Amino acid sequence: MTAGYWEREGLERAILGALAAAGRDVDALTVDALAPADHFHGGGKAATDRLARLAGIRPGMHVLDVGGGLGGPARTLATYGAHVTVVDVTESFVRTGAALTARLGLADRVEHRVGDALALDVPAASFDLVWTQNSGMSILDKERLYLGFARALRPGGVLAIQEPMAGPVQPVIFPVMWARDASSSFLRTPPAMRAVMEAAGFRVRVWDDVTAETAGPGTADEIPPYFASRIIMGDALDAIVRAGHRNREEGRIVLIQAVLDRP
Ligand SMILES: C[S@@+](CC[C@H](N)C(=O)[O-])C[C@H]1O[C@@H](n2cnc3c(N)ncnc32)[C@H](O)[C@@H]1O
């Protein structure tokens, strides 16, 4: 990833301001009310809930959310009774995520840490579920990434991913949400990704193409000011949404949700 690509100052203020302007009571926020502003991936909270159900989320589970961003997915998993450790390389996202978690009274269930997905500083075999949602696109070394996920999971643990992958038509049209150009975007096809995961020891249980059901609008005009993508990307969002629409419609990028077992 280009260093600092996602870093933003004043994010908590921007999020609360945008929600307040939309009529939300920011002093009595709920996970659902915050969701448009803190889920930063295709399909929003509905996609997170879908993947959580597929993964068999249960109370008491210990979850590692790699590239967890502002923590929207982590706080959603906490509502199912899970304990979540979020690791993300973007310091301002980690700071903002921790502040939002405290605001929602979930600090006993969700922890936010700065860290690199390729060098996870967690004990081996310590998590029931490794979760990663729209975070691996700018990581080149997928082999190392998935070996790290396998290491973090206890035997019998589960990996749940939501990941944009290369579609049958190439090349990708830029800019995309995670990269201005091809130098920092590393997508592989679904069969190639599956092979990486299987080589890391995972067994595929569910593999769903959710491109159609998570598709956003064709133009950024339809994205309200309190959505995470608008708050984080600002005016750059317009070109990203236009390119995203073409990437989806022309089969250049697909979105996969998958659940895998670590035997
Ligand atoms: C599009 S955001 C998704 C955030 C969150 N998973 C969500 O769905 O709301 C991508 C996230 O991946 C994180 N990320 C990218 N490369 C990373 C790396 N090498 N290690 C840790 N986090 C990374 C970014 O900082 C960013 O927060």
Short mmCIF file of C-alpha atoms and ligand atoms in Angstrom, two decimals:
data_model
loop_
_atom_site.label_atom_id
_atom_site.label_comp_id
_atom_site.label_asym_id
_atom_site.label_seq_id
_atom_site.Cartn_x
_atom_site.Cartn_y
_atom_site.Cartn_z
CA MET A 1 0.00 0.00 0.00
CA THR A 2 1.23 3.52 -0.69
CA ALA A 3 2.28 4.72 2.79
CA GLY A 4 -0.31 7.05 4.24
CA TYR A 5 -2.84 6.47 1.46
CA TRP A 6 -5.72 6.20 3.95
CA GLU A 7 -4.46 8.58 6.66
CA ARG A 8 -6.94 11.39 7.45
CA GLU A 9 -7.02 13.93 10.27
CA GLY A 10 -10.19 14.99 12.08
CA LEU A 11 -12.11 11.84 11.11
CA GLU A 12 -14.11 11.44 14.32
CA ARG A 13 -15.26 15.06 14.11
CA ALA A 14 -16.11 14.65 10.42
CA ILE A 15 -18.13 11.47 11.09
CA LEU A 16 -20.06 12.91 14.03
CA GLY A 17 -20.66 16.17 12.17
CA ALA A 18 -22.01 14.39 9.09
CA LEU A 19 -24.30 12.18 11.19
CA ALA A 20 -25.55 15.15 13.23
CA ALA A 21 -26.29 17.06 10.02
CA ALA A 22 -28.34 14.04 8.87
CA GLY A 23 -30.43 14.28 12.06
CA ARG A 24 -28.80 11.51 14.09
CA ASP A 25 -28.38 12.00 17.85
CA VAL A 26 -24.61 11.58 18.17
CA ASP A 27 -24.86 11.45 21.96
CA ALA A 28 -26.99 8.31 21.75
CA LEU A 29 -25.42 6.52 18.80
CA THR A 30 -26.05 2.84 18.15
CA VAL A 31 -24.08 0.41 16.01
CA ASP A 32 -26.86 0.61 13.40
CA ALA A 33 -27.03 4.41 13.36
CA LEU A 34 -23.24 4.67 12.96
CA ALA A 35 -23.06 1.93 10.31
CA PRO A 36 -23.20 4.06 7.12
CA ALA A 37 -20.22 6.05 8.41
CA ASP A 38 -17.99 3.27 9.73
CA HIS A 39 -18.42 0.33 7.32
CA PHE A 40 -16.00 0.99 4.49
CA HIS A 41 -16.66 -1.77 1.95
CA GLY A 42 -19.13 -2.84 -0.70
CA GLY A 43 -22.52 -3.76 0.69
CA GLY A 44 -22.21 -1.89 4.01
CA LYS A 45 -23.45 -3.42 7.26
CA ALA A 46 -25.81 -5.82 5.46
CA ALA A 47 -22.78 -7.48 3.85
CA THR A 48 -21.06 -7.70 7.25
CA ASP A 49 -24.13 -9.33 8.80
CA ARG A 50 -24.35 -11.75 5.88
CA LEU A 51 -20.72 -12.83 6.29
CA ALA A 52 -21.07 -13.03 10.08
CA ARG A 53 -23.98 -15.45 9.75
CA LEU A 54 -22.11 -17.53 7.16
CA ALA A 55 -19.10 -17.69 9.49
CA GLY A 56 -21.30 -18.95 12.35
CA ILE A 57 -20.54 -16.04 14.67
CA ARG A 58 -21.34 -16.91 18.30
CA PRO A 59 -21.18 -15.20 21.71
CA GLY A 60 -17.75 -15.48 23.33
CA MET A 61 -15.84 -16.02 20.07
CA HIS A 62 -12.41 -14.40 19.86
CA VAL A 63 -12.12 -12.63 16.53
CA LEU A 64 -9.11 -11.00 14.84
CA ASP A 65 -10.24 -8.38 12.29
CA VAL A 66 -7.31 -7.72 9.97
CA GLY A 67 -7.47 -4.35 8.20
CA GLY A 68 -10.52 -3.51 10.30
CA GLY A 69 -10.44 0.19 9.48
CA LEU A 70 -12.76 2.38 11.55
CA GLY A 71 -14.16 -0.70 13.29
CA GLY A 72 -17.70 -0.82 11.90
CA PRO A 73 -17.46 -4.56 11.16
CA ALA A 74 -15.79 -5.22 14.56
CA ARG A 75 -18.53 -3.41 16.49
CA THR A 76 -21.14 -5.32 14.48
CA LEU A 77 -19.46 -8.62 15.43
CA ALA A 78 -19.48 -7.43 19.06
CA THR A 79 -23.27 -7.14 18.90
CA TYR A 80 -23.31 -10.93 18.33
CA GLY A 81 -21.35 -11.29 21.59
CA ALA A 82 -17.87 -11.70 20.07
CA HIS A 83 -14.64 -10.20 21.43
CA VAL A 84 -12.80 -8.52 18.59
CA THR A 85 -9.20 -7.38 18.15
CA VAL A 86 -8.87 -4.97 15.23
CA VAL A 87 -5.46 -4.62 13.59
CA ASP A 88 -4.99 -1.88 11.01
CA VAL A 89 -1.97 -0.14 9.56
CA THR A 90 -3.66 3.28 9.29
CA GLU A 91 -3.10 5.06 12.60
CA SER A 92 -5.83 7.65 12.17
CA PHE A 93 -8.37 4.88 11.49
CA VAL A 94 -7.24 3.04 14.63
CA ARG A 95 -7.49 6.21 16.75
CA THR A 96 -10.92 7.08 15.33
CA GLY A 97 -12.09 3.49 15.64
CA ALA A 98 -11.12 3.36 19.32
CA ALA A 99 -12.92 6.65 20.00
CA LEU A 100 -16.11 5.40 18.29
CA THR A 101 -15.93 2.10 20.18
CA ALA A 102 -15.66 4.00 23.48
CA ARG A 103 -18.55 6.27 22.47
CA LEU A 104 -20.74 3.21 21.92
CA GLY A 105 -19.69 1.65 25.24
CA LEU A 106 -18.07 -1.36 23.55
CA ALA A 107 -14.49 -0.92 24.77
CA ASP A 108 -14.74 -4.11 26.83
CA ARG A 109 -15.44 -6.09 23.64
CA VAL A 110 -13.49 -4.36 20.87
CA GLU A 111 -9.80 -3.46 20.97
CA HIS A 112 -8.05 -1.42 18.25
CA ARG A 113 -4.34 -1.82 17.49
CA VAL A 114 -1.97 -0.42 14.90
CA GLY A 115 -0.29 -3.23 13.03
CA ASP A 116 0.61 -4.68 9.65
CA ALA A 117 -1.39 -7.58 8.24
CA LEU A 118 1.86 -9.11 6.98
CA ALA A 119 3.44 -9.14 10.45
CA LEU A 120 0.58 -9.88 12.83
CA ASP A 121 1.80 -9.43 16.39
CA VAL A 122 -0.58 -11.94 17.99
CA PRO A 123 0.06 -15.29 19.69
CA ALA A 124 -0.22 -18.35 17.45
CA ALA A 125 -3.47 -20.34 17.55
CA SER A 126 -5.20 -17.68 19.67
CA PHE A 127 -8.33 -16.81 17.66
CA ASP A 128 -11.54 -18.67 16.80
CA LEU A 129 -12.23 -16.48 13.76
CA VAL A 130 -9.99 -14.40 11.52
CA TRP A 131 -12.05 -11.79 9.68
CA THR A 132 -10.92 -9.58 6.83
CA GLN A 133 -13.22 -7.37 4.78
CA ASN A 134 -12.01 -5.39 1.73
CA SER A 135 -8.48 -5.08 3.09
CA GLY A 136 -6.12 -7.27 1.06
CA MET A 137 -6.40 -5.47 -2.29
CA SER A 138 -3.24 -3.44 -1.85
CA ILE A 139 -1.21 -6.31 -0.38
CA LEU A 140 1.06 -8.02 -2.90
CA ASP A 141 2.28 -10.97 -0.84
CA LYS A 142 -0.99 -12.91 -0.53
CA GLU A 143 0.89 -16.13 0.31
CA ARG A 144 2.40 -14.56 3.44
CA LEU A 145 -0.90 -12.88 4.33
CA TYR A 146 -2.87 -16.13 4.38
CA LEU A 147 -0.11 -18.06 6.17
CA GLY A 148 -0.34 -15.36 8.88
CA PHE A 149 -4.11 -15.85 9.12
CA ALA A 150 -3.63 -19.61 9.49
CA ARG A 151 -1.02 -19.07 12.21
CA ALA A 152 -3.34 -16.82 14.23
CA LEU A 153 -6.21 -19.34 14.17
CA ARG A 154 -6.63 -22.23 16.59
CA PRO A 155 -7.06 -25.64 14.93
CA GLY A 156 -10.73 -25.86 13.95
CA GLY A 157 -10.87 -22.08 13.61
CA VAL A 158 -12.57 -20.21 10.78
CA LEU A 159 -11.45 -17.60 8.24
CA ALA A 160 -14.12 -15.23 6.88
CA ILE A 161 -13.24 -12.93 4.00
CA GLN A 162 -14.88 -10.35 1.82
CA GLU A 163 -12.48 -9.46 -0.95
CA PRO A 164 -12.54 -7.73 -4.33
CA MET A 165 -10.82 -10.01 -6.87
CA ALA A 166 -9.86 -9.78 -10.52
CA GLY A 167 -12.77 -10.52 -12.86
CA PRO A 168 -12.56 -12.33 -16.21
CA VAL A 169 -12.04 -9.04 -18.11
CA GLN A 170 -8.84 -7.08 -17.53
CA PRO A 171 -7.39 -4.57 -16.91
CA VAL A 172 -9.03 -2.85 -13.94
CA ILE A 173 -10.10 0.76 -14.57
CA PHE A 174 -8.58 3.26 -12.11
CA PRO A 175 -8.96 4.98 -9.72
CA VAL A 176 -10.41 2.39 -7.36
CA MET A 177 -11.14 2.98 -3.68
CA TRP A 178 -7.77 1.55 -2.58
CA ALA A 179 -5.46 2.77 -5.34
CA ARG A 180 -5.00 5.62 -7.78
CA ASP A 181 -3.30 3.36 -10.30
CA ALA A 182 -2.08 -0.17 -10.93
CA SER A 183 1.15 0.30 -8.99
CA SER A 184 -0.62 -0.25 -5.64
CA SER A 185 -3.46 -2.62 -6.55
CA PHE A 186 -2.87 -6.36 -6.40
CA LEU A 187 -5.96 -8.34 -7.30
CA ARG A 188 -5.91 -12.00 -8.32
CA THR A 189 -8.70 -14.07 -9.85
CA PRO A 190 -10.99 -16.12 -7.58
CA PRO A 191 -9.35 -19.45 -8.58
CA ALA A 192 -5.89 -17.97 -7.90
CA MET A 193 -7.01 -16.64 -4.50
CA ARG A 194 -8.58 -19.94 -3.62
CA ALA A 195 -5.31 -21.70 -4.46
CA VAL A 196 -3.39 -19.34 -2.14
CA MET A 197 -5.82 -20.06 0.70
CA GLU A 198 -5.71 -23.81 0.16
CA ALA A 199 -1.91 -23.75 0.04
CA ALA A 200 -2.00 -22.01 3.45
CA GLY A 201 -3.98 -24.98 4.80
CA PHE A 202 -7.55 -23.71 4.52
CA ARG A 203 -10.50 -25.73 3.29
CA VAL A 204 -13.24 -23.77 1.49
CA ARG A 205 -16.68 -24.15 3.08
CA VAL A 206 -18.54 -21.28 1.35
CA TRP A 207 -17.50 -19.32 -1.74
CA ASP A 208 -20.10 -16.76 -2.90
CA ASP A 209 -19.86 -14.14 -5.62
CA VAL A 210 -21.75 -11.19 -4.07
CA THR A 211 -20.84 -8.62 -6.74
CA ALA A 212 -24.43 -8.00 -7.85
CA GLU A 213 -26.06 -7.84 -4.43
CA THR A 214 -23.45 -5.47 -2.96
CA ALA A 215 -23.26 -3.14 -5.96
CA GLY A 216 -23.36 0.53 -5.04
CA PRO A 217 -24.74 3.37 -7.18
CA GLY A 218 -23.44 4.29 -10.63
CA THR A 219 -22.58 7.85 -9.64
CA ALA A 220 -21.38 9.43 -6.41
CA ASP A 221 -24.30 11.92 -6.42
CA GLU A 222 -26.37 9.19 -4.77
CA ILE A 223 -23.92 8.71 -1.88
CA PRO A 224 -24.94 10.79 1.17
CA PRO A 225 -22.38 12.95 3.02
CA TYR A 226 -22.50 10.67 6.10
CA PHE A 227 -21.26 7.56 4.25
CA ALA A 228 -17.74 6.38 5.07
CA SER A 229 -16.65 6.47 1.44
CA ARG A 230 -17.72 10.12 1.10
CA ILE A 231 -16.18 11.19 4.42
CA ILE A 232 -12.86 9.46 3.69
CA MET A 233 -12.45 10.02 -0.05
CA GLY A 234 -14.13 13.45 -0.41
CA ASP A 235 -14.26 14.73 -3.99
CA ALA A 236 -12.05 11.87 -5.20
CA LEU A 237 -15.11 9.64 -4.74
CA ASP A 238 -16.80 10.71 -7.98
CA ALA A 239 -14.18 9.23 -10.30
CA ILE A 240 -13.86 6.14 -8.07
CA VAL A 241 -17.60 5.42 -8.20
CA ARG A 242 -17.72 5.87 -11.99
CA ALA A 243 -14.76 3.51 -12.46
CA GLY A 244 -16.24 1.08 -9.90
CA HIS A 245 -19.48 0.90 -11.84
CA ARG A 246 -17.60 0.01 -15.05
CA ASN A 247 -15.33 -2.47 -13.26
CA ARG A 248 -18.41 -4.32 -11.99
CA GLU A 249 -20.56 -4.07 -15.11
CA GLU A 250 -17.73 -5.14 -17.44
CA GLY A 251 -16.58 -8.03 -15.24
CA ARG A 252 -13.22 -6.48 -14.31
CA ILE A 253 -13.69 -6.77 -10.53
CA VAL A 254 -15.82 -9.25 -8.60
CA LEU A 255 -16.59 -9.25 -4.88
CA ILE A 256 -16.29 -12.58 -3.09
CA GLN A 257 -17.45 -13.61 0.37
CA ALA A 258 -15.93 -16.85 1.59
CA VAL A 259 -15.75 -18.92 4.74
CA LEU A 260 -12.88 -21.36 5.16
CA ASP A 261 -11.96 -23.89 7.82
CA ARG A 262 -8.53 -24.37 9.32
CA PRO A 263 -8.57 -28.12 9.93
C1 LIG B 1 -11.39 -0.23 2.44
S1 LIG B 1 -10.76 -0.23 4.05
C2 LIG B 1 -11.77 -1.48 4.85
C3 LIG B 1 -11.85 -1.28 6.34
C4 LIG B 1 -12.75 -2.28 7.08
N1 LIG B 1 -12.32 -3.64 6.88
C5 LIG B 1 -14.18 -2.14 6.65
O1 LIG B 1 -14.64 -3.02 5.91
O2 LIG B 1 -14.86 -1.19 7.06
C6 LIG B 1 -9.17 -1.08 3.88
C7 LIG B 1 -8.41 -1.15 5.18
O3 LIG B 1 -7.30 -2.03 5.04
C8 LIG B 1 -6.24 -1.50 5.81
N2 LIG B 1 -4.98 -2.09 5.34
C9 LIG B 1 -4.47 -2.07 4.09
N3 LIG B 1 -3.28 -2.70 4.05
C10 LIG B 1 -3.02 -3.13 5.32
C11 LIG B 1 -1.95 -3.83 5.93
N4 LIG B 1 -0.88 -4.22 5.23
N5 LIG B 1 -2.04 -4.11 7.24
C12 LIG B 1 -3.12 -3.71 7.98
N6 LIG B 1 -4.15 -3.03 7.45
C13 LIG B 1 -4.12 -2.75 6.14
C14 LIG B 1 -6.35 -0.02 5.56
O4 LIG B 1 -5.64 0.74 6.48
C15 LIG B 1 -7.85 0.18 5.63
O5 LIG B 1 -8.28 0.44 6.93
#
